[in-house]
Amino acid sequence: MSPEAQILILIGLILAVAYLGIFPTLEKKTINKLMGIDLALNLLALIVAGAWFWGTGVTFTLVFYETNWAIFTIVCFALLEIPLFLNFAKKHGIRLDGRDDDE
């Protein structure tokens, strides 16, 4: 299995747990809560990817250029999560302006 596929599967699993398990069970769903949890999940993805690839010299291909494991993980996590987040926010009426109140 390619290194890119390993990281993409890792990100897919993390996002599935987040959007099918963690986020729906939050009592109050706000952008600030979601972003805090998301930061922790991003760090988890980086820690696991780092454990797998740090110091190995493996390069990752992002469409037209090669990069390291950290950049590949961050970019892919963002690209995969953005549509999921926007759909989740719309479905649950989450404000995207950063305010948690109903003003």
Short mmCIF file of C-alpha atoms in Angstrom, two decimals:
data_model
loop_
_atom_site.label_atom_id
_atom_site.label_comp_id
_atom_site.label_asym_id
_atom_site.label_seq_id
_atom_site.Cartn_x
_atom_site.Cartn_y
_atom_site.Cartn_z
CA MET A 1 0.00 0.00 0.00
CA SER A 2 1.37 3.41 -0.95
CA PRO A 3 2.25 5.93 1.77
CA GLU A 4 -0.35 8.32 0.35
CA ALA A 5 -3.04 5.67 0.68
CA GLN A 6 -2.01 4.95 4.27
CA ILE A 7 -2.42 8.59 5.26
CA LEU A 8 -5.67 8.97 3.32
CA ILE A 9 -7.11 5.91 5.08
CA LEU A 10 -5.98 7.31 8.44
CA ILE A 11 -7.63 10.65 7.71
CA GLY A 12 -10.78 8.91 6.47
CA LEU A 13 -11.05 6.90 9.68
CA ILE A 14 -10.49 9.95 11.87
CA LEU A 15 -13.08 11.98 9.96
CA ALA A 16 -15.58 9.10 10.06
CA VAL A 17 -15.26 8.88 13.84
CA ALA A 18 -15.59 12.66 14.12
CA TYR A 19 -18.59 13.16 11.84
CA LEU A 20 -20.44 9.93 12.62
CA GLY A 21 -19.63 9.64 16.32
CA ILE A 22 -18.17 12.63 18.10
CA PHE A 23 -19.80 15.69 16.53
CA PRO A 24 -23.39 14.37 16.35
CA THR A 25 -23.34 13.48 20.06
CA LEU A 26 -22.35 16.98 21.22
CA GLU A 27 -25.16 18.52 23.23
CA LYS A 28 -24.49 22.05 21.99
CA LYS A 29 -22.93 22.20 18.55
CA THR A 30 -20.99 25.43 17.99
CA ILE A 31 -18.17 26.29 15.64
CA ASN A 32 -15.84 26.90 18.59
CA LYS A 33 -16.46 23.44 20.05
CA LEU A 34 -16.12 21.77 16.67
CA MET A 35 -12.88 23.59 15.92
CA GLY A 36 -11.40 22.62 19.28
CA ILE A 37 -12.15 18.97 18.68
CA ASP A 38 -10.98 19.30 15.09
CA LEU A 39 -7.62 20.68 16.23
CA ALA A 40 -7.15 17.65 18.48
CA LEU A 41 -8.06 15.31 15.61
CA ASN A 42 -5.63 17.09 13.26
CA LEU A 43 -2.89 16.66 15.86
CA LEU A 44 -3.79 12.98 16.18
CA ALA A 45 -3.44 12.53 12.42
CA LEU A 46 -0.06 14.30 12.47
CA ILE A 47 1.19 12.24 15.41
CA VAL A 48 0.25 8.94 13.76
CA ALA A 49 1.62 9.99 10.36
CA GLY A 50 4.79 11.20 12.05
CA ALA A 51 5.20 7.90 13.86
CA TRP A 52 4.93 6.12 10.53
CA PHE A 53 7.05 8.37 8.31
CA TRP A 54 9.27 10.76 10.35
CA GLY A 55 12.88 10.33 9.31
CA THR A 56 12.14 7.79 6.59
CA GLY A 57 12.74 10.15 3.67
CA VAL A 58 9.53 9.01 1.99
CA THR A 59 8.11 11.65 -0.36
CA PHE A 60 4.43 12.21 -1.01
CA THR A 61 2.86 13.40 -4.22
CA LEU A 62 0.28 16.19 -4.10
CA VAL A 63 -1.01 16.34 -7.68
CA PHE A 64 1.88 18.26 -9.31
CA TYR A 65 4.59 18.38 -6.66
CA GLU A 66 6.27 16.28 -4.02
CA THR A 67 6.19 17.10 -0.33
CA ASN A 68 6.83 15.53 3.07
CA TRP A 69 4.42 13.59 5.26
CA ALA A 70 3.44 16.57 7.44
CA ILE A 71 2.38 18.88 4.60
CA PHE A 72 0.63 16.02 2.82
CA THR A 73 -1.33 15.16 5.98
CA ILE A 74 -2.36 18.76 6.70
CA VAL A 75 -3.42 19.53 3.13
CA CYS A 76 -5.33 16.27 2.65
CA PHE A 77 -7.04 16.58 6.03
CA ALA A 78 -8.23 20.07 5.13
CA LEU A 79 -9.36 19.12 1.62
CA LEU A 80 -11.32 16.12 2.88
CA GLU A 81 -12.81 17.86 5.89
CA ILE A 82 -14.00 21.16 4.42
CA PRO A 83 -17.00 19.71 2.52
CA LEU A 84 -17.90 17.49 5.48
CA PHE A 85 -17.77 20.44 7.87
CA LEU A 86 -19.82 22.74 5.65
CA ASN A 87 -22.48 20.06 5.20
CA PHE A 88 -22.56 19.30 8.94
CA ALA A 89 -22.75 23.00 9.83
CA LYS A 90 -25.62 23.57 7.41
CA LYS A 91 -27.51 20.51 8.63
CA HIS A 92 -27.18 21.48 12.30
CA GLY A 93 -27.58 25.25 11.91
CA ILE A 94 -24.09 26.04 13.15
CA ARG A 95 -23.09 29.67 12.78
CA LEU A 96 -19.92 30.19 10.78
CA ASP A 97 -19.25 33.73 12.05
CA GLY A 98 -17.67 32.50 15.29
CA ARG A 99 -20.44 33.65 17.62
CA ASP A 100 -22.04 31.01 19.83
CA ASP A 101 -25.09 33.06 20.75
CA ASP A 102 -28.32 33.36 18.80
CA GLU A 103 -28.04 37.10 18.15
#
